[in-house]
Coordinates of C-alpha atoms in Angstrom, one line a residue:
X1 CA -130.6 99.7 21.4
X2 CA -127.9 97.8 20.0
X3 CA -128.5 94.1 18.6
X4 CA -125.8 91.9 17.6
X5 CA -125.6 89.4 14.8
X6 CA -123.9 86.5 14.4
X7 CA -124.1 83.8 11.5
X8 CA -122.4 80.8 10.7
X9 CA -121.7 78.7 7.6
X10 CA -121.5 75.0 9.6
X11 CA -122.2 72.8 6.5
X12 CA -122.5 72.4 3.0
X13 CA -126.5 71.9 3.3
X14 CA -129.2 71.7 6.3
X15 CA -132.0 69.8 5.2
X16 CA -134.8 72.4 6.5
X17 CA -137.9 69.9 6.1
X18 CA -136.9 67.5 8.1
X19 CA -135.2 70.5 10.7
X20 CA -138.8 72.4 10.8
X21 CA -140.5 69.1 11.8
X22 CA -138.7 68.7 14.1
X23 CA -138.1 71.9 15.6
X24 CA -140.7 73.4 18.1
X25 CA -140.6 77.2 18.1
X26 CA -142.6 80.0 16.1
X27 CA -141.7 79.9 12.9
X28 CA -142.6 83.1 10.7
X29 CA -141.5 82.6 7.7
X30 CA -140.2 79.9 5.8
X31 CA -139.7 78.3 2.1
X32 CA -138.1 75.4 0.5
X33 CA -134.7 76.9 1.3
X34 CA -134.7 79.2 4.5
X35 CA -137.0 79.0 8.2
X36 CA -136.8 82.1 10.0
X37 CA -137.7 81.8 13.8
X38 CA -138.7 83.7 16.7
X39 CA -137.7 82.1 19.9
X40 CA -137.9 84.5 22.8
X41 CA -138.9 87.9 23.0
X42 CA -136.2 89.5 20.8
X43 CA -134.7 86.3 20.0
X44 CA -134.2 85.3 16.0
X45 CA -132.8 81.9 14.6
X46 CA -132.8 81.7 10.7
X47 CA -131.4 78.3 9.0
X48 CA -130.7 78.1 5.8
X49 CA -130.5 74.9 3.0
X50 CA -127.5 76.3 1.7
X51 CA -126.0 75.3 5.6
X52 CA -126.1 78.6 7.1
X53 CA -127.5 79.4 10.7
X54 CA -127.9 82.9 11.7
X55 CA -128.6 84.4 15.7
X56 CA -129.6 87.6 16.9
X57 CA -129.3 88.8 20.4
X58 CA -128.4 85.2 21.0
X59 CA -125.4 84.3 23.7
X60 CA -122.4 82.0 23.2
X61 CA -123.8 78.9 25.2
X62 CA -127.6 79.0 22.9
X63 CA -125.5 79.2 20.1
X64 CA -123.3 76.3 20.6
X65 CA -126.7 74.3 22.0
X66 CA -128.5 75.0 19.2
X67 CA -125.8 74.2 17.0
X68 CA -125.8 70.7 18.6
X69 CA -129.4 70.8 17.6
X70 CA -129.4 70.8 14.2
X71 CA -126.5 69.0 13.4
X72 CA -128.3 65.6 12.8
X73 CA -130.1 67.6 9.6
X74 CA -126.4 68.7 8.2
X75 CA -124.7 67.6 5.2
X76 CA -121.0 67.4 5.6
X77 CA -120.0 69.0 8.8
X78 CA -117.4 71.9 8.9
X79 CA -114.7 71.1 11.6
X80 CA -113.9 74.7 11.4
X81 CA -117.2 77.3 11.2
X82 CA -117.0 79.9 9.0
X83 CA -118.7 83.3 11.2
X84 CA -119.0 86.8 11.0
X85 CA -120.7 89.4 12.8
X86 CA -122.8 92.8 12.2
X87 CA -124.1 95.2 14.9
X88 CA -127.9 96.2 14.5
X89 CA -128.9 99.8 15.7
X90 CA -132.2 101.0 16.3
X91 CA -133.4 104.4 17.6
X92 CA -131.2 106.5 14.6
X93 CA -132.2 109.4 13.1
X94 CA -132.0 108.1 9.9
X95 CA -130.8 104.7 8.1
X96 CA -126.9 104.1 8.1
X97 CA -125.0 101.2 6.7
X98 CA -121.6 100.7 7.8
X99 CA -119.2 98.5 8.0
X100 CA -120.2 96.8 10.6
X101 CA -123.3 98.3 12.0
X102 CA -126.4 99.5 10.5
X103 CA -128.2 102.1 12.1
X104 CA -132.4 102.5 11.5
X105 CA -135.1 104.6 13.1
X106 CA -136.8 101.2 14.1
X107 CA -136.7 97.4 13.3
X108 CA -139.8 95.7 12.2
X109 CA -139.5 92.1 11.9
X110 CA -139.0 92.5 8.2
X111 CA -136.0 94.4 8.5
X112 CA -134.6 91.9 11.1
X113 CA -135.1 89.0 8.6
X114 CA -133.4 91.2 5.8
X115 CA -130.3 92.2 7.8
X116 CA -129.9 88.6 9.0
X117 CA -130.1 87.2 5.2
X118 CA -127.7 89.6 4.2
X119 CA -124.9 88.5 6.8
X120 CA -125.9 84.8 6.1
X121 CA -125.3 85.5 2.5
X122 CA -121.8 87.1 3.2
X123 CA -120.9 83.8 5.1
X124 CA -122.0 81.5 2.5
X125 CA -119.9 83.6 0.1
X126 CA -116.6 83.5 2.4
X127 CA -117.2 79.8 2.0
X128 CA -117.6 79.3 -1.9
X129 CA -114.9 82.2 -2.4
X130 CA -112.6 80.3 -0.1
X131 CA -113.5 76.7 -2.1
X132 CA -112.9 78.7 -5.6
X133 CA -109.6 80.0 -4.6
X134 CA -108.6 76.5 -3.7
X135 CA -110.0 75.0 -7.2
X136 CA -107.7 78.3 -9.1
X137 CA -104.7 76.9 -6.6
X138 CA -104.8 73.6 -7.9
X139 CA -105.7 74.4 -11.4
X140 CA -102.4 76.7 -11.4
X141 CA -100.6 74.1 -10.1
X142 CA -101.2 71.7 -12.7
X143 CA -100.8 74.9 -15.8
X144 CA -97.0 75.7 -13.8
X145 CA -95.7 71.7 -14.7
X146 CA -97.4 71.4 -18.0
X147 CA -95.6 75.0 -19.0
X148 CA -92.3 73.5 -17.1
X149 CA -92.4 70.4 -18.5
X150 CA -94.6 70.1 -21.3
X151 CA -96.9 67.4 -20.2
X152 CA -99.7 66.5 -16.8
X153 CA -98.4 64.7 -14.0
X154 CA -102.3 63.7 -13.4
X155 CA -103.3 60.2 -14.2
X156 CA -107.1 59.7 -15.8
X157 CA -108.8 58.6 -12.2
X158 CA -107.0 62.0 -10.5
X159 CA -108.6 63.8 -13.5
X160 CA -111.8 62.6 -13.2
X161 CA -112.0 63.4 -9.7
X162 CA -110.1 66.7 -9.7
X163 CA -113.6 67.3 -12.8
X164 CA -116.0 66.0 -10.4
X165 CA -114.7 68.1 -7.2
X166 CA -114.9 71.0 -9.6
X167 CA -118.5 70.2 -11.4
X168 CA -120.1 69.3 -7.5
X169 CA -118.9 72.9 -6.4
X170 CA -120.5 74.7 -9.9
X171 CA -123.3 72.8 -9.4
X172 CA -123.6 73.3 -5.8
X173 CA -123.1 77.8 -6.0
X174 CA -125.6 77.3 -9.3
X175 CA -128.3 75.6 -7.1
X176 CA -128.4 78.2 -4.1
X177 CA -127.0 81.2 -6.5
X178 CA -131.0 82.7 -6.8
X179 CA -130.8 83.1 -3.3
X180 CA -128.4 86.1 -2.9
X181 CA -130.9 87.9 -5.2
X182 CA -133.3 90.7 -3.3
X183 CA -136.5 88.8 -1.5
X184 CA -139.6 89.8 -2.7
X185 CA -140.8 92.6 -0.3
X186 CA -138.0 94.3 -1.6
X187 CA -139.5 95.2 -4.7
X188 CA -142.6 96.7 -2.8
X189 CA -141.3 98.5 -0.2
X190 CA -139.5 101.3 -0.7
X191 CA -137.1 101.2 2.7
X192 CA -136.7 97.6 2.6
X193 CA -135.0 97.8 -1.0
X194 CA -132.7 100.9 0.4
X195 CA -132.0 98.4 2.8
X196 CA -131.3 95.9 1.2
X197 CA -129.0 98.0 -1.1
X198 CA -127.1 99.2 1.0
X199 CA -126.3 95.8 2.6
X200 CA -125.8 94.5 -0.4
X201 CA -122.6 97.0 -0.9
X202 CA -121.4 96.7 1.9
X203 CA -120.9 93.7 2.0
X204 CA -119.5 93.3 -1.9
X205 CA -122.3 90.5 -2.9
X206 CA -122.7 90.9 -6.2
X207 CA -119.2 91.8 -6.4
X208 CA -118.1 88.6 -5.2
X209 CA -120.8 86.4 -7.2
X210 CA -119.1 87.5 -9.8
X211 CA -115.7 86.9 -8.3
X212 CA -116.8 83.1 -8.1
X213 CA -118.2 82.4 -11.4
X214 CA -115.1 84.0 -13.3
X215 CA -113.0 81.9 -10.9
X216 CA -115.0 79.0 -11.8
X217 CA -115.0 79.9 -15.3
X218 CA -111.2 79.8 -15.7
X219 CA -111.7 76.2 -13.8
X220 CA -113.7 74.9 -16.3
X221 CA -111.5 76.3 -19.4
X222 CA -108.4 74.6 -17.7
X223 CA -110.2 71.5 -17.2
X224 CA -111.2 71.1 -20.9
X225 CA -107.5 71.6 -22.1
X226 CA -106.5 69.3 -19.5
X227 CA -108.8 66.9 -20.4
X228 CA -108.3 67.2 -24.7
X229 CA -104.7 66.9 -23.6
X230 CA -105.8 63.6 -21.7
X231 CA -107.8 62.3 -24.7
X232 CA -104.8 63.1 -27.3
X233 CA -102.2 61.3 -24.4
X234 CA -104.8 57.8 -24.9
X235 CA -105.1 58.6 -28.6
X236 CA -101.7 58.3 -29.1
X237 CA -101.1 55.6 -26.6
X238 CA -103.8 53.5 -28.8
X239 CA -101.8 54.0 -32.1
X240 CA -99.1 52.7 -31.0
X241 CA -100.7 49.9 -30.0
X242 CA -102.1 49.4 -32.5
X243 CA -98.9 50.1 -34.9
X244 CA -97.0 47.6 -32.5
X245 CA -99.5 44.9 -32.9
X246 CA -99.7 45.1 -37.0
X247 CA -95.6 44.9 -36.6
X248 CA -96.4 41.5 -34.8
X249 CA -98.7 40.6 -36.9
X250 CA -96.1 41.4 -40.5
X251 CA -93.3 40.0 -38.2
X252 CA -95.5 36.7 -37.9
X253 CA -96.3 36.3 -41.7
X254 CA -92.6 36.5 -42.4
X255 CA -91.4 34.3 -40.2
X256 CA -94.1 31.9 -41.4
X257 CA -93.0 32.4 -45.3
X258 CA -89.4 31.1 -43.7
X259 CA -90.4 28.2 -42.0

């Protein structure tokens, strides 16, 4: 039996209290950042805080209805969802992870969740690799016309918001980092972990956590020299000011010495 997959990063947060008040189905397991739910038969919704929604065996139109659903309890709507899909294969001989499909003898509800997570995870990821690579454009941007022609084009406000887009985004990936660590049954189950293992590989997670903080890293080590040169630009600035206003001052004892 073939199962399909689908997740979707719609938002930059769902608040999941206020969603699993609301929401009327069976829930079977949930925490301060995820709510995984059973909603027909062999029918699976899982939200997470970090504003992914993940579906399996759902169909277009419950999709986009539930979608509708839950976006009173988003943060920043996404005009444009981020999705991707993975095929889930029961009845194999043995466990295979491709790269889109795995294949297992069976699916508890356990594994289910796990493979869900997993694609959810690679979603969110798209979305913080996608907002890094936009942070590295802009921060190359600025390095190009200071190397061309030796000084920022950026007044202080556009600073201070170019370092507050930048510290929001750190501070956003730091806050829902733990949760593209292993879940807990992982570490007791044997086949879960081989599960989730292979997953993991396949779909490059730690590979790309990395990716993002070095990204972020080089952010933040441009944004310091931008801002030391910003410090030294007013430093200056308020020398001269204050050499201009002790030239007043001189220029207004002579002239009272000639009087």
């Amino acid at each position: 039996m073939t199962q399909k997959v689908v997740s979707y990063q719609v938002a930059d947060a769902i608040n999941v209290k206020l969603f699993s008040q609301d929401f009327k189905a069976e829930l079977i397991y949930n925490d301060p950042a995820e709510l995984f739910y059973r909603t027909d038969t062999d029918q699976y919704v899982y939200v997470f805080k970090y504003g992914a929604v993940c579906f399996l065996n759902y169909d277009p139109i419950a999709i986009s209805a539930f979608l509708r659903l839950i976006r009173p309890f988003c943060k920043n709507i996404f005009e444009q969802t981020i999705t991707d899909e993975f095929l889930l294969e029961t009845g194999g001989r043995e466990l295979r992870v491709g790269f889109n499909k795995i294949e297992i003898p069976s699916a508890s509800i356990s594994v289910l969740r796990l493979v869900m997570l997993n694609v959810s995870q690679s979603v969110a990821l798209d979305y913080y690799e996608q907002q890094t690579s936009r942070l590295l454009s802009e921060t190359n941007h600025h390095t190009q016309i200071l190397e061309t022609k030796g000084k920022l084009q950026l007044s202080g406000t556009k600073l201070k918001r170019y370092i507050a887009r930048t510290l929001l985004l750190r501070n956003r990936i730091a806050e829902n980092i733990y949760v593209f660590d292993s879940p807990p049954e992982t570490w007791e189950d044997e086949s879960l972990n081989k599960i989730d293992t292979d997953l993991k590989k396949t779909f490059d997670l730690h590979v790309r956590v990395r990716t993002i903080h070095e990204g972020l890293s080089i952010v933040r080590d441009n944004l310091e020299l931008f801002r030391g040169l910003m410090q030294h630009r007013y430093s200056s600035m308020l020398e001269w000011i204050i050499i201009i206003l002790i030239l007043v001052e001189v220029l207004d004892m002579v002239l009272q010495k000639l009087k």
